[in-house]
Coordinates of C-alpha atoms in Angstrom, one line a residue:
Chain A
M74 CA 0.0 0.0 0.0
V75 CA 1.3 3.4 -1.0
A76 CA 1.0 6.2 1.5
K77 CA -1.0 9.1 0.1
R78 CA 1.0 12.2 -0.7
T79 CA 0.3 15.2 1.6
V80 CA -0.2 18.8 0.4
S81 CA 3.2 19.5 1.8
E82 CA 4.8 16.9 -0.4
V83 CA 2.8 18.0 -3.5
G84 CA 3.5 21.7 -2.8
E85 CA 1.7 24.9 -3.7
F86 CA 2.3 24.9 -7.4
G87 CA 1.6 21.1 -7.7
L88 CA -1.7 21.6 -5.9
I89 CA -2.7 24.5 -8.1
G90 CA -1.8 22.4 -11.2
R91 CA -4.1 19.6 -9.9
F92 CA -6.9 22.1 -9.2
T93 CA -6.9 23.8 -12.6
E94 CA -5.9 21.0 -15.0
G95 CA -8.6 20.1 -17.5
R96 CA -11.1 22.6 -16.3
V97 CA -13.2 24.4 -18.9
Q98 CA -14.0 28.0 -18.1
P99 CA -17.3 29.6 -19.0
V100 CA -17.2 32.4 -21.7
S101 CA -17.5 35.0 -18.9
T102 CA -14.0 34.1 -17.7
L103 CA -11.9 36.4 -19.8
L104 CA -8.7 35.4 -18.1
G105 CA -8.6 32.4 -15.8
P106 CA -6.2 31.1 -13.2
G107 CA -2.4 31.4 -13.6
D108 CA -1.8 35.1 -13.5
D109 CA -1.7 37.7 -10.7
A110 CA -5.5 38.2 -11.1
A111 CA -8.3 36.8 -13.1
V112 CA -10.5 38.9 -15.4
V113 CA -14.3 38.2 -15.4
A114 CA -16.9 39.8 -17.7
A115 CA -19.2 42.3 -16.0
P116 CA -21.5 43.0 -18.9
D117 CA -23.7 45.6 -17.3
G118 CA -20.9 47.6 -15.7
R119 CA -21.5 46.3 -12.2
V120 CA -20.5 43.2 -10.3
A121 CA -22.2 41.6 -7.3
A122 CA -19.7 40.1 -4.9
S123 CA -19.9 38.2 -1.6
T124 CA -17.5 36.2 0.6
D125 CA -18.3 33.3 2.9
V126 CA -15.8 31.2 4.9
L127 CA -16.1 27.5 6.0
V128 CA -13.8 26.1 8.6
A129 CA -13.4 22.5 9.5
G130 CA -14.9 21.6 12.9
V131 CA -17.1 24.7 12.7
H132 CA -19.0 24.5 9.5
F133 CA -18.2 21.0 8.4
R134 CA -16.6 17.8 9.7
L135 CA -14.5 15.6 7.4
D136 CA -15.8 12.5 9.2
W137 CA -19.4 13.6 8.3
S138 CA -18.8 14.9 4.8
T139 CA -16.6 13.9 1.9
P140 CA -14.1 16.6 0.8
E141 CA -16.1 16.8 -2.5
Q142 CA -19.2 17.6 -0.4
V143 CA -17.3 20.2 1.5
G144 CA -16.3 21.9 -1.7
R145 CA -19.8 21.8 -3.0
K146 CA -21.2 23.3 0.2
A147 CA -18.6 26.1 0.2
A148 CA -19.6 27.0 -3.3
A149 CA -23.3 26.7 -2.7
V150 CA -23.4 29.0 0.3
N151 CA -21.7 31.7 -1.8
L152 CA -23.6 31.1 -5.0
A153 CA -26.9 31.5 -3.0
D154 CA -25.7 35.0 -1.8
V155 CA -25.5 36.5 -5.2
A156 CA -28.7 34.7 -6.3
A157 CA -30.4 36.5 -3.4
M158 CA -29.5 39.8 -5.0
G159 CA -31.2 38.7 -8.2
A160 CA -27.8 38.1 -9.8
V161 CA -26.5 35.2 -11.9
P162 CA -23.2 33.8 -10.5
T163 CA -20.3 34.1 -12.9
A164 CA -17.1 33.2 -10.9
L165 CA -15.7 31.9 -7.7
L166 CA -12.3 32.7 -6.2
V167 CA -11.1 30.4 -3.5
G168 CA -8.7 30.8 -0.6
L169 CA -7.8 27.3 0.6
G170 CA -6.0 26.8 3.9
C171 CA -4.6 23.3 4.4
P172 CA -2.8 21.6 7.3
P173 CA 0.5 20.5 5.8
D174 CA -0.2 16.9 6.5
L175 CA -3.6 16.9 4.7
P176 CA -3.7 14.3 1.9
A177 CA -3.4 16.1 -1.4
D178 CA -6.3 14.1 -2.6
V179 CA -8.5 15.7 0.0
A180 CA -7.6 19.2 -1.2
E181 CA -8.1 18.1 -4.8
Q182 CA -11.6 16.7 -4.0
V183 CA -12.6 20.0 -2.3
A184 CA -11.6 21.8 -5.5
A185 CA -13.6 19.3 -7.5
G186 CA -16.6 19.9 -5.4
L187 CA -16.2 23.7 -5.9
W188 CA -16.1 23.2 -9.6
A189 CA -19.0 20.8 -9.6
E190 CA -21.3 23.2 -7.8
A191 CA -20.1 26.2 -9.8
S192 CA -20.7 24.4 -13.1
R193 CA -24.4 23.8 -12.1
V194 CA -25.0 27.5 -12.6
G195 CA -22.5 28.2 -15.4
A196 CA -19.8 29.8 -13.2
G197 CA -16.1 29.0 -13.1
V198 CA -13.4 28.9 -10.4
V199 CA -11.3 31.6 -11.8
G200 CA -8.6 32.0 -9.2
G201 CA -7.4 31.5 -5.6
D202 CA -4.7 31.0 -3.2
V203 CA -3.4 27.9 -1.4
V204 CA -1.7 28.3 2.0
S205 CA -0.7 26.4 5.1
A206 CA -3.2 26.7 8.0
P207 CA -3.9 24.8 11.2
A208 CA -7.3 23.6 10.0
L209 CA -8.9 23.2 6.6
V210 CA -10.3 26.6 5.7
V211 CA -12.3 27.2 2.5
S212 CA -12.9 30.9 1.9
V213 CA -14.9 31.6 -1.2
T214 CA -15.7 34.8 -3.0
V215 CA -18.5 34.8 -5.6
L216 CA -19.0 37.3 -8.4
G217 CA -22.3 37.7 -10.2
D218 CA -24.0 39.5 -13.0
L219 CA -27.1 41.5 -12.3
R220 CA -28.2 41.4 -16.0
G221 CA -29.1 45.1 -16.1
R222 CA -31.5 44.8 -13.1
A223 CA -31.3 46.7 -9.8
P224 CA -30.0 44.5 -7.0
V225 CA -32.8 43.2 -4.8
T226 CA -31.8 44.2 -1.3
R227 CA -33.3 43.5 2.1
A228 CA -34.7 47.0 2.2
G229 CA -37.5 47.2 -0.3
A230 CA -40.5 45.4 1.4
S231 CA -43.7 47.2 2.1
A232 CA -46.7 46.3 4.3
G233 CA -49.4 44.5 2.3
E234 CA -46.9 42.7 0.1
V235 CA -46.8 38.9 0.0
L236 CA -43.9 37.0 1.6
A237 CA -42.7 34.0 -0.5
L238 CA -40.2 31.2 -0.2
A239 CA -38.2 29.3 -2.8
G240 CA -36.4 26.2 -1.7
R241 CA -36.7 24.4 1.6
T242 CA -35.9 25.0 5.3
G243 CA -35.3 22.7 8.2
W244 CA -33.6 19.9 6.2
A245 CA -30.0 20.8 6.9
A246 CA -30.8 21.4 10.6
A247 CA -32.5 18.0 10.8
G248 CA -29.5 16.4 9.1
L249 CA -27.1 18.0 11.6
A250 CA -29.2 16.6 14.5
L251 CA -29.2 13.2 12.9
L252 CA -25.4 13.2 12.3
A253 CA -24.8 14.5 15.8
A254 CA -26.8 11.5 17.0
G255 CA -24.7 9.1 14.9
R256 CA -27.5 8.5 12.4
E257 CA -27.5 8.5 8.6
T258 CA -31.2 8.0 8.1
P259 CA -33.6 9.3 6.9
P260 CA -31.1 10.1 4.1
G261 CA -32.7 13.3 2.8
P262 CA -31.9 15.6 5.7
V263 CA -28.4 14.1 6.1
A264 CA -27.7 14.8 2.4
A265 CA -29.1 18.3 2.8
Q266 CA -26.7 19.0 5.7
R267 CA -23.7 17.8 3.6
V268 CA -24.6 19.7 0.5
P269 CA -27.4 22.3 0.4
E270 CA -29.6 22.7 -2.7
P271 CA -30.2 26.4 -3.0
P272 CA -32.8 27.4 -5.7
Y273 CA -30.2 29.4 -7.6
R274 CA -32.4 30.3 -10.6
A275 CA -35.2 31.5 -8.3
G276 CA -33.2 34.5 -7.4
P277 CA -32.9 36.1 -10.8
A278 CA -36.4 35.0 -11.6
A279 CA -37.7 36.8 -8.5
A280 CA -35.9 39.9 -9.5
E281 CA -37.4 39.7 -13.0
A282 CA -40.8 39.2 -11.5
G283 CA -40.5 42.4 -9.4
A284 CA -39.4 41.1 -6.0
T285 CA -39.1 44.1 -3.6
A286 CA -36.8 42.5 -1.1
M287 CA -34.9 39.2 -0.9
I288 CA -32.6 37.3 1.4
D289 CA -30.7 34.0 1.4
I290 CA -31.9 31.9 4.4
S291 CA -28.5 30.9 5.9
D292 CA -29.1 31.2 9.7
G293 CA -32.8 30.2 9.9
L294 CA -36.1 31.5 8.3
L295 CA -37.2 33.7 11.2
A296 CA -33.7 35.1 11.9
D297 CA -33.1 36.0 8.3
L298 CA -36.6 37.4 7.8
G299 CA -35.7 39.6 10.7
H300 CA -33.0 41.2 8.5
I301 CA -35.7 42.1 5.9
A302 CA -38.0 43.4 8.6
E303 CA -35.3 45.6 10.1
A304 CA -33.9 46.9 6.7
S305 CA -37.4 47.5 5.2
G306 CA -39.2 48.7 8.3
V307 CA -42.0 46.2 8.1
G308 CA -43.3 43.3 10.0
L309 CA -43.3 39.9 8.4
D310 CA -45.9 37.3 9.4
V311 CA -45.4 33.7 8.5
R312 CA -48.4 31.5 8.1
S313 CA -47.5 28.1 9.7
S314 CA -50.0 26.3 7.5
A315 CA -47.8 27.3 4.5
L316 CA -44.9 25.3 6.0
P317 CA -46.2 21.7 6.3
V318 CA -43.7 19.3 7.8
P319 CA -42.3 17.0 5.1
P320 CA -42.5 13.3 5.9
E321 CA -38.7 12.9 6.1
L322 CA -38.5 15.7 8.7
A323 CA -41.4 14.2 10.7
E324 CA -39.5 10.9 10.6
A325 CA -36.3 12.5 11.8
A326 CA -38.0 14.4 14.5
A327 CA -39.8 11.2 15.8
E328 CA -36.5 9.3 15.9
L329 CA -34.7 12.1 17.8
G330 CA -37.6 13.3 19.9
A331 CA -37.1 16.7 18.3
D332 CA -39.5 19.4 17.0
A333 CA -39.8 19.4 13.2
V334 CA -41.6 22.8 13.2
S335 CA -38.7 24.4 15.0
W336 CA -36.4 23.1 12.3
L337 CA -38.6 24.6 9.6
L338 CA -38.7 28.0 11.3
T339 CA -35.2 28.3 12.7
G340 CA -32.9 25.8 11.0
G341 CA -30.1 27.3 8.9
E342 CA -27.9 26.1 6.1
D343 CA -30.5 25.1 3.5
H344 CA -30.0 28.5 1.7
A345 CA -33.6 28.8 0.6
L346 CA -34.5 32.3 -0.7
A347 CA -37.2 34.4 0.9
A348 CA -38.6 37.5 -0.9
T349 CA -41.5 39.9 -0.8
F350 CA -43.5 40.7 -3.9
P351 CA -46.3 43.1 -4.7
A352 CA -49.6 41.6 -3.7
D353 CA -50.7 41.3 -7.4
A354 CA -47.4 39.9 -8.7
A355 CA -47.4 36.5 -10.5
L356 CA -44.8 34.5 -8.6
P357 CA -42.3 32.8 -10.8
D358 CA -41.7 29.0 -10.8
G359 CA -40.4 27.6 -7.5
W360 CA -41.9 30.3 -5.3
R361 CA -44.8 29.8 -2.9
V362 CA -46.5 32.3 -0.6
I363 CA -45.7 31.7 3.1
G364 CA -47.1 34.9 4.6
R365 CA -47.2 38.6 4.2
A366 CA -45.6 41.9 5.1
T367 CA -47.4 43.9 7.7
P368 CA -47.3 47.4 9.2
G369 CA -45.5 46.1 12.3
A370 CA -41.8 45.7 12.9
A371 CA -41.5 42.1 14.1
V372 CA -41.3 38.7 12.6
T373 CA -44.3 36.7 13.7
V374 CA -45.8 33.3 13.1
D375 CA -49.6 33.3 12.7
G376 CA -49.6 36.7 14.2
E377 CA -47.7 35.8 17.3
P378 CA -44.1 36.0 18.4
Y379 CA -42.3 32.7 18.0
A380 CA -41.2 31.2 21.3
G381 CA -37.8 29.6 20.7
P382 CA -34.3 30.3 19.6
A383 CA -34.5 32.1 16.3
G384 CA -31.4 30.8 14.6
W385 CA -27.7 30.6 14.4
T386 CA -25.1 33.3 15.1
H387 CA -21.4 32.9 15.3
F388 CA -19.6 33.2 18.6
T389 CA -22.7 33.2 20.7
Chain B
M250 CA -8.6 47.0 35.1
V251 CA -11.4 45.8 32.8
A252 CA -10.9 42.6 30.9
K253 CA -11.1 43.1 27.2
R254 CA -14.1 41.6 25.5
T255 CA -13.5 38.7 23.2
V256 CA -14.9 38.2 19.7
S257 CA -17.1 35.5 21.3
E258 CA -18.6 38.0 23.7
V259 CA -19.1 40.7 21.1
G260 CA -20.6 38.3 18.6
E261 CA -20.7 38.1 14.8
F262 CA -23.1 41.0 14.3
G263 CA -21.4 43.1 16.9
L264 CA -18.1 42.7 15.2
I265 CA -19.5 43.5 11.8
G266 CA -21.1 46.6 13.3
R267 CA -17.7 47.7 14.6
F268 CA -16.0 47.0 11.3
T269 CA -18.4 48.9 9.2
E270 CA -19.5 51.8 11.4
G271 CA -18.5 55.2 10.2
R272 CA -16.7 54.0 7.0
V273 CA -17.0 56.1 3.9
Q274 CA -17.3 54.0 0.8
P275 CA -15.9 55.3 -2.5
V276 CA -18.3 56.1 -5.3
S277 CA -17.4 52.8 -7.0
T278 CA -19.2 51.0 -4.2
L279 CA -22.8 50.9 -5.5
L280 CA -24.0 48.8 -2.5
G281 CA -21.8 48.3 0.5
P282 CA -21.8 45.9 3.4
G283 CA -25.0 44.8 5.1
D284 CA -26.8 42.8 2.4
D285 CA -26.3 39.3 0.9
A286 CA -23.8 40.7 -1.6
A287 CA -22.1 44.0 -2.4
V288 CA -22.4 45.7 -5.8
V289 CA -19.3 47.3 -7.2
A290 CA -19.0 49.4 -10.4
A291 CA -17.1 47.7 -13.2
P292 CA -17.2 50.6 -15.7
D293 CA -15.6 48.9 -18.7
G294 CA -17.6 45.7 -18.4
R295 CA -14.8 43.6 -16.9
V296 CA -13.5 43.1 -13.4
A297 CA -10.0 42.0 -12.3
A298 CA -10.2 39.8 -9.2
S299 CA -7.6 38.0 -7.0
T300 CA -7.6 36.3 -3.6
D301 CA -4.7 35.9 -1.1
V302 CA -4.9 34.4 2.4
L303 CA -2.8 35.3 5.4
V304 CA -2.6 33.0 8.4
A305 CA -1.3 33.7 11.9
G306 CA 2.0 31.9 12.5
V307 CA 2.5 31.4 8.7
H308 CA 2.3 34.8 7.2
F309 CA 2.5 37.0 10.3
R310 CA 3.0 36.9 14.0
L311 CA 0.9 38.9 16.4
D312 CA 4.0 39.3 18.6
W313 CA 5.9 40.8 15.7
S314 CA 3.1 43.0 14.1
T315 CA 0.2 44.9 15.4
P316 CA -3.2 43.8 14.3
E317 CA -3.5 47.0 12.3
Q318 CA -0.3 46.1 10.5
V319 CA -1.6 42.6 9.8
G320 CA -4.7 44.2 8.2
R321 CA -2.7 46.6 6.1
K322 CA -0.4 43.7 4.9
A323 CA -3.4 41.6 4.0
A324 CA -4.8 44.4 2.0
A325 CA -1.5 45.3 0.4
V326 CA -0.6 41.8 -0.9
N327 CA -4.0 41.7 -2.7
L328 CA -4.1 45.3 -4.0
A329 CA -0.6 44.6 -5.5
D330 CA -2.1 41.7 -7.5
V331 CA -4.6 43.7 -9.4
A332 CA -2.1 46.5 -9.8
A333 CA 0.2 43.9 -11.5
M334 CA -2.5 43.4 -14.2
G335 CA -2.6 47.2 -14.8
A336 CA -5.8 47.6 -13.0
V337 CA -6.9 50.1 -10.4
P338 CA -8.2 48.4 -7.2
T339 CA -11.8 49.3 -6.4
A340 CA -12.9 46.9 -3.6
L341 CA -11.9 44.4 -1.0
L342 CA -14.0 41.5 0.5
V343 CA -12.7 40.0 3.6
G344 CA -13.1 36.5 5.2
L345 CA -12.0 36.8 8.8
G346 CA -11.5 33.7 10.9
C347 CA -11.0 34.5 14.6
P348 CA -10.3 32.3 17.6
P349 CA -13.3 32.8 19.9
D350 CA -11.0 34.1 22.7
L351 CA -9.4 36.7 20.5
P352 CA -9.9 40.2 21.9
A353 CA -12.5 42.0 19.8
D354 CA -10.2 45.0 19.7
V355 CA -7.7 42.9 17.7
A356 CA -10.2 41.9 15.1
E357 CA -11.4 45.6 14.9
Q358 CA -7.8 46.8 14.4
V359 CA -7.2 44.2 11.6
A360 CA -10.3 45.7 9.9
A361 CA -9.0 49.2 10.5
G362 CA -5.7 48.2 8.8
L363 CA -7.6 46.8 5.8
W364 CA -9.5 50.0 5.5
A365 CA -6.4 52.2 5.9
E366 CA -4.5 50.4 3.1
A367 CA -7.6 50.2 0.8
S368 CA -8.2 53.9 1.3
R369 CA -4.7 54.7 0.0
V370 CA -5.8 53.6 -3.4
G371 CA -9.4 54.7 -3.3
A372 CA -10.8 51.3 -2.7
G373 CA -13.4 50.3 -0.1
V374 CA -14.0 47.2 2.0
V375 CA -17.4 46.3 0.6
G376 CA -18.2 43.0 2.3
G377 CA -17.0 39.9 4.1
D378 CA -17.7 37.2 6.6
V379 CA -16.6 36.7 10.2
V380 CA -16.3 33.1 11.5
S381 CA -14.8 31.1 14.3
A382 CA -11.4 29.5 13.4
P383 CA -8.5 27.9 15.3
A384 CA -6.1 30.7 14.2
L385 CA -6.5 34.2 12.9
V386 CA -7.1 33.9 9.2
V387 CA -7.4 36.9 6.9
S388 CA -8.7 36.0 3.4
V389 CA -8.9 38.9 1.1
T390 CA -10.4 39.2 -2.4
V391 CA -9.6 42.3 -4.3
L392 CA -11.6 43.7 -7.3
G393 CA -10.0 46.1 -9.8
D394 CA -10.9 48.2 -12.8
L395 CA -8.9 47.8 -16.0
R396 CA -9.9 51.3 -17.3
G397 CA -10.5 50.0 -20.8
R398 CA -7.0 48.5 -21.2
A399 CA -6.1 44.9 -21.9
P400 CA -4.8 43.2 -18.7
V401 CA -1.1 42.9 -18.7
T402 CA -0.4 39.2 -18.2
R403 CA 2.8 37.3 -17.6
A404 CA 2.7 36.1 -21.1
G405 CA 3.5 39.0 -23.4
A406 CA 7.3 39.5 -23.1
S407 CA 9.6 39.3 -26.1
A408 CA 13.4 39.0 -26.5
G409 CA 15.0 42.3 -26.9
E410 CA 12.6 44.1 -24.5
V411 CA 13.8 45.9 -21.4
L412 CA 13.1 44.4 -17.9
A413 CA 12.1 47.0 -15.3
L414 CA 11.2 47.2 -11.7
A415 CA 9.0 49.5 -9.6
G416 CA 9.3 49.3 -5.9
R417 CA 11.9 47.5 -3.8
T418 CA 13.0 44.0 -3.1
G419 CA 14.9 42.4 -0.2
W420 CA 13.5 44.7 2.5
A421 CA 10.8 42.4 3.9
A422 CA 13.2 39.4 3.8
A423 CA 15.8 41.4 5.7
G424 CA 13.1 42.5 8.2
L425 CA 12.0 38.9 8.7
A426 CA 15.6 37.9 9.4
L427 CA 16.0 40.7 11.9
L428 CA 12.7 39.9 13.7
A429 CA 13.7 36.2 13.8
A430 CA 16.9 37.3 15.5
G431 CA 15.1 39.4 18.0
R432 CA 16.1 42.7 16.5
E433 CA 14.0 45.8 15.6
T434 CA 16.8 47.7 13.9
P435 CA 17.6 48.9 11.4
P436 CA 13.9 50.0 11.4
G437 CA 13.4 50.2 7.6
P438 CA 13.5 46.5 6.8
V439 CA 11.5 45.6 10.0
A440 CA 8.7 48.1 8.9
A441 CA 8.8 46.6 5.4
Q442 CA 8.2 43.1 6.8
R443 CA 5.3 44.3 8.9
V444 CA 3.6 46.3 6.1
P445 CA 4.8 46.2 2.5
E446 CA 4.8 49.3 0.3
P447 CA 3.8 48.1 -3.1
P448 CA 4.0 50.7 -5.9
Y449 CA 0.3 50.5 -6.6
R450 CA 0.1 53.3 -9.1
A451 CA 3.1 52.0 -11.1
G452 CA 0.9 49.1 -12.3
P453 CA -1.7 51.0 -14.2
A454 CA 1.0 53.5 -15.3
A455 CA 3.0 50.6 -16.8
A456 CA 0.0 49.3 -18.7
E457 CA -0.7 52.8 -20.0
A458 CA 3.0 53.0 -21.2
G459 CA 2.8 49.7 -23.1
A460 CA 4.2 47.2 -20.7
T461 CA 4.1 43.8 -22.4
A462 CA 4.2 41.5 -19.3
M463 CA 4.0 42.3 -15.6
I464 CA 4.1 40.5 -12.3
D465 CA 3.8 41.2 -8.6
I466 CA 7.0 40.1 -6.8
S467 CA 5.6 38.2 -3.9
D468 CA 7.9 35.2 -3.6
G469 CA 11.2 36.7 -4.7
L470 CA 12.5 38.6 -7.8
L471 CA 14.1 35.6 -9.5
A472 CA 11.3 33.2 -8.7
D473 CA 8.6 35.5 -9.9
L474 CA 10.6 36.5 -13.0
G475 CA 10.6 32.8 -13.7
H476 CA 6.8 33.0 -14.1
I477 CA 7.2 35.7 -16.8
A478 CA 10.0 33.7 -18.5
E479 CA 7.9 30.5 -18.6
A480 CA 4.6 32.2 -19.6
S481 CA 6.2 34.4 -22.3
G482 CA 8.8 31.9 -23.6
V483 CA 11.7 34.2 -23.0
G484 CA 14.8 34.4 -20.9
L485 CA 15.2 37.3 -18.5
D486 CA 18.6 38.6 -17.5
V487 CA 19.0 40.8 -14.4
R488 CA 21.9 43.2 -14.3
S489 CA 23.2 43.1 -10.8
S490 CA 24.6 46.6 -11.0
A491 CA 21.0 47.8 -11.4
L492 CA 20.2 46.5 -7.9
P493 CA 22.6 48.3 -5.6
V494 CA 22.5 47.2 -1.9
P495 CA 20.7 50.0 0.0
P496 CA 22.6 51.1 3.2
E497 CA 19.9 49.7 5.5
L498 CA 20.1 46.3 4.0
A499 CA 23.9 46.4 4.1
E500 CA 23.6 47.3 7.8
A501 CA 21.1 44.5 8.5
A502 CA 23.3 42.0 6.6
A503 CA 26.4 43.0 8.5
E504 CA 24.6 42.7 11.9
L505 CA 23.3 39.2 11.0
G506 CA 26.2 37.9 8.9
A507 CA 23.7 37.5 6.0
D508 CA 24.0 38.2 2.3
A509 CA 22.2 41.4 1.2
V510 CA 22.4 40.5 -2.5
S511 CA 20.5 37.3 -1.8
W512 CA 17.8 39.3 -0.1
L513 CA 17.5 41.6 -3.2
L514 CA 17.3 38.7 -5.6
T515 CA 15.3 36.2 -3.7
G516 CA 13.5 37.9 -0.9
G517 CA 9.7 37.9 -1.1
E518 CA 6.9 40.0 0.4
D519 CA 7.8 43.5 -0.7
H520 CA 5.4 43.3 -3.6
A521 CA 7.4 45.3 -6.1
L522 CA 6.2 45.1 -9.7
A523 CA 8.4 43.7 -12.5
A524 CA 7.5 44.3 -16.1
T525 CA 8.9 44.2 -19.6
F526 CA 8.6 47.1 -22.0
P527 CA 9.4 47.6 -25.7
A528 CA 13.1 48.7 -26.0
D529 CA 12.0 52.2 -27.1
A530 CA 9.3 52.7 -24.5
A531 CA 9.5 55.7 -22.1
L532 CA 9.3 54.2 -18.7
P533 CA 6.7 55.8 -16.4
D534 CA 7.7 57.4 -13.1
G535 CA 8.8 54.9 -10.5
W536 CA 10.1 52.3 -13.0
R537 CA 13.8 51.6 -13.6
V538 CA 15.6 49.2 -16.0
I539 CA 17.1 46.2 -14.2
G540 CA 17.8 44.0 -17.2
R541 CA 16.4 42.7 -20.5
A542 CA 14.4 39.9 -22.1
T543 CA 16.6 37.4 -24.0
P544 CA 16.0 34.6 -26.6
G545 CA 16.7 32.0 -23.9
A546 CA 14.3 30.4 -21.4
A547 CA 16.0 31.0 -18.1
V548 CA 16.2 33.7 -15.5
T549 CA 19.9 34.7 -15.1
V550 CA 21.9 37.3 -13.3
D551 CA 24.6 39.0 -15.4
G552 CA 24.2 36.2 -17.9
E553 CA 24.7 33.3 -15.4
P554 CA 22.4 31.1 -13.4
Y555 CA 22.0 32.3 -9.8
A556 CA 23.4 29.9 -7.3
G557 CA 21.1 30.0 -4.3
P558 CA 17.5 29.3 -3.3
A559 CA 15.3 31.3 -5.7
G560 CA 12.4 32.1 -3.4
W561 CA 9.5 31.0 -1.2
T562 CA 7.0 28.4 -2.0
H563 CA 4.3 27.1 0.4
F564 CA 4.5 23.6 1.9
T565 CA 8.1 23.0 0.7

């Protein structure tokens, strides 16, 4: 049996060669990896940009996820951020910190996961940096194209508008609870924890359909709706009947003695999109009404404050 | 005496508030921090982008540098990358990994350093992410505006052209050797190790003057010239008489029993710019001829291979 080579043995330039070899860049990549900077098309004269960092032991565990899943998740959480502005992702840049004794294959599979997820939306991995670090760190910056539209911020909602959701909530939180309990079934939530499935195309579609405010649900539905409420100066009321408990979450909750409704309302990491639309707007495919914007200032469920932790914040 | 609050006590949103409060964004920042993504002007329909990561204990030490110097360095190494394409930096995005027990003041001063250096070139810190990590990690992505010019890559040099340098080499390496020996004098090289002084404006000026290839000297003059030689298919010969030893480097070398010429040729982290220009080009301010491009394929000094380590690579 041959010992696997470490990132230290393969070296910085060897790793970069492995990450970039054979990759096909989209046409929006005007200059790809290999120079001091990449050059990416920004056809309408603006670029949307966001950064999210994933750290081993904090955001993922290599005994719970494959390196390829880690790469896909790192890409997904970023791609969802530009989608939430109504933009179409064009490029990822990746800062990869690796312990020197990490098998080079692991780093390579993280890169493969980043590429796999980026390719789903037509984006390329256009550049990055590989450094030594005490833990595996995947810092991703995503660029996106607004296609001539105004960005859909958190600040445009008005009372009387409908509140809508694209994608799902509670699945990744249920998967985390299952993995923490040493379980791998039901498989749906576990898979959702390993790799989220953000509704990327629903972001630009919502912008096109006149969404007035939009956010990526990363920390939990109620917590992230709180950001729209605060930025827009509105209340947001979620109708619980619009969020039925899916069978797999009911099964997971029964197995763990947990509360599936709490997962739906406060679980993070699924990267659904929530948006407000004018009351008479025709919602695009993938969007469903889950409530409405009100004259208040709070996020409520069926008109009442929700009694429970609202979601995830770092360091607290 | 009051104990300083840690990042864990201040929390993610508290930290972001401290980082962003009172900052004045440049006009190129169409939408700053506080939403899912920032929006930055890209007036000519393209954006130059690059990522570099700095890790405590690898790229800096908090007992050698202040947090503000760490932030400035993290910005500088990135800003130099887009300058080396001939672009003008417009924006930084920052992924900041903090140990939970890090004093919040330290994180805040890193952010202040990032802002200070970005402001020198008219760029803003437009977004980022703050996460828990086992060591302080500063991952920066820089965006830049090419101002309608083609990017100056590493691949355009031809034999017969002049090789020129803007900025200095050897200073940061001398400073590192001094700090490792427990010395803080001479002060010039020590300061250069803590915060490089890349010649940002020399990059776009070189592009305007017709530079055919350009690179940021991050790993060492000879090592990085090797990238131009390889990408362009030329040799590059450095004239040693064009790189006189500055008095402060001579003093540092004498104190440490080190070789100042080796610092000049192979020391990294000063982020000078090297470029090739047509033989008849008028070099812009800040640029001086240090050699020429030749029909060969190697980087040489006075026509001979240099006997010594060529520069820094990670993991080796």
